[in-house]
Amino acid sequence: MPQAEHDRSVFRAIADPTRRAILDRLRQGPAPVNELASAFSQSRPAISKHLR
């Protein structure tokens, strides 16, 4: 993947507000998926998809 395309995909990924909120939480340290999911109205599988 060319660098410019890779950079765009990274910015697209972090443009999602849920992913940004997950990243903000993970800056405090590791957390189990269930703990992360409890902060959102989305299902645990949906949060797992965001993490992938």
mmCIF file of C-alpha atoms in Angstrom:
data_model
loop_
_atom_site.group_PDB
_atom_site.id
_atom_site.type_symbol
_atom_site.label_atom_id
_atom_site.label_comp_id
_atom_site.label_asym_id
_atom_site.label_seq_id
_atom_site.Cartn_x
_atom_site.Cartn_y
_atom_site.Cartn_z
ATOM 1 C CA MET A 1 0.000 0.000 0.000
ATOM 2 C CA PRO A 2 1.513 3.370 -0.989
ATOM 3 C CA GLN A 3 2.272 5.701 1.926
ATOM 4 C CA ALA A 4 -0.321 8.335 0.930
ATOM 5 C CA GLU A 5 -3.063 5.698 0.731
ATOM 6 C CA HIS A 6 -2.002 4.259 4.095
ATOM 7 C CA ASP A 7 -2.110 7.734 5.663
ATOM 8 C CA ARG A 8 -5.623 8.322 4.306
ATOM 9 C CA SER A 9 -6.852 5.010 5.698
ATOM 10 C CA VAL A 10 -5.459 5.881 9.142
ATOM 11 C CA PHE A 11 -7.187 9.265 9.121
ATOM 12 C CA ARG A 12 -10.423 7.660 7.938
ATOM 13 C CA ALA A 13 -10.229 5.179 10.807
ATOM 14 C CA ILE A 14 -9.725 7.833 13.478
ATOM 15 C CA ALA A 15 -12.393 10.103 11.990
ATOM 16 C CA ASP A 16 -15.047 7.935 13.657
ATOM 17 C CA PRO A 17 -16.099 9.476 17.007
ATOM 18 C CA THR A 18 -16.464 6.070 18.683
ATOM 19 C CA ARG A 19 -12.932 5.089 17.703
ATOM 20 C CA ARG A 20 -11.587 8.404 18.967
ATOM 21 C CA ALA A 21 -13.364 7.870 22.295
ATOM 22 C CA ILE A 22 -11.934 4.350 22.538
ATOM 23 C CA LEU A 23 -8.444 5.688 21.817
ATOM 24 C CA ASP A 24 -8.908 8.375 24.470
ATOM 25 C CA ARG A 25 -9.831 5.704 27.015
ATOM 26 C CA LEU A 26 -6.946 3.440 26.012
ATOM 27 C CA ARG A 27 -4.460 6.255 26.595
ATOM 28 C CA GLN A 28 -5.093 5.607 30.304
ATOM 29 C CA GLY A 29 -3.949 1.999 29.879
ATOM 30 C CA PRO A 30 -5.223 -1.360 28.702
ATOM 31 C CA ALA A 31 -8.858 -2.271 29.214
ATOM 32 C CA PRO A 32 -10.948 -5.366 28.511
ATOM 33 C CA VAL A 33 -13.421 -5.106 25.639
ATOM 34 C CA ASN A 34 -16.357 -5.473 28.049
ATOM 35 C CA GLU A 35 -15.164 -2.448 30.013
ATOM 36 C CA LEU A 36 -14.737 -0.403 26.835
ATOM 37 C CA ALA A 37 -18.138 -1.492 25.525
ATOM 38 C CA SER A 38 -19.900 -0.509 28.758
ATOM 39 C CA ALA A 39 -19.199 3.159 27.999
ATOM 40 C CA PHE A 40 -21.087 3.039 24.678
ATOM 41 C CA SER A 41 -24.600 2.240 23.542
ATOM 42 C CA GLN A 42 -23.155 -0.073 20.875
ATOM 43 C CA SER A 43 -22.905 -3.820 21.362
ATOM 44 C CA ARG A 44 -19.704 -5.532 22.439
ATOM 45 C CA PRO A 45 -19.270 -7.080 18.957
ATOM 46 C CA ALA A 46 -19.551 -3.596 17.422
ATOM 47 C CA ILE A 47 -16.866 -2.290 19.770
ATOM 48 C CA SER A 48 -14.706 -5.298 18.892
ATOM 49 C CA LYS A 49 -15.032 -4.369 15.218
ATOM 50 C CA HIS A 50 -13.852 -0.840 16.020
ATOM 51 C CA LEU A 51 -10.837 -2.291 17.798
ATOM 52 C CA ARG A 52 -9.922 -4.435 14.814
#
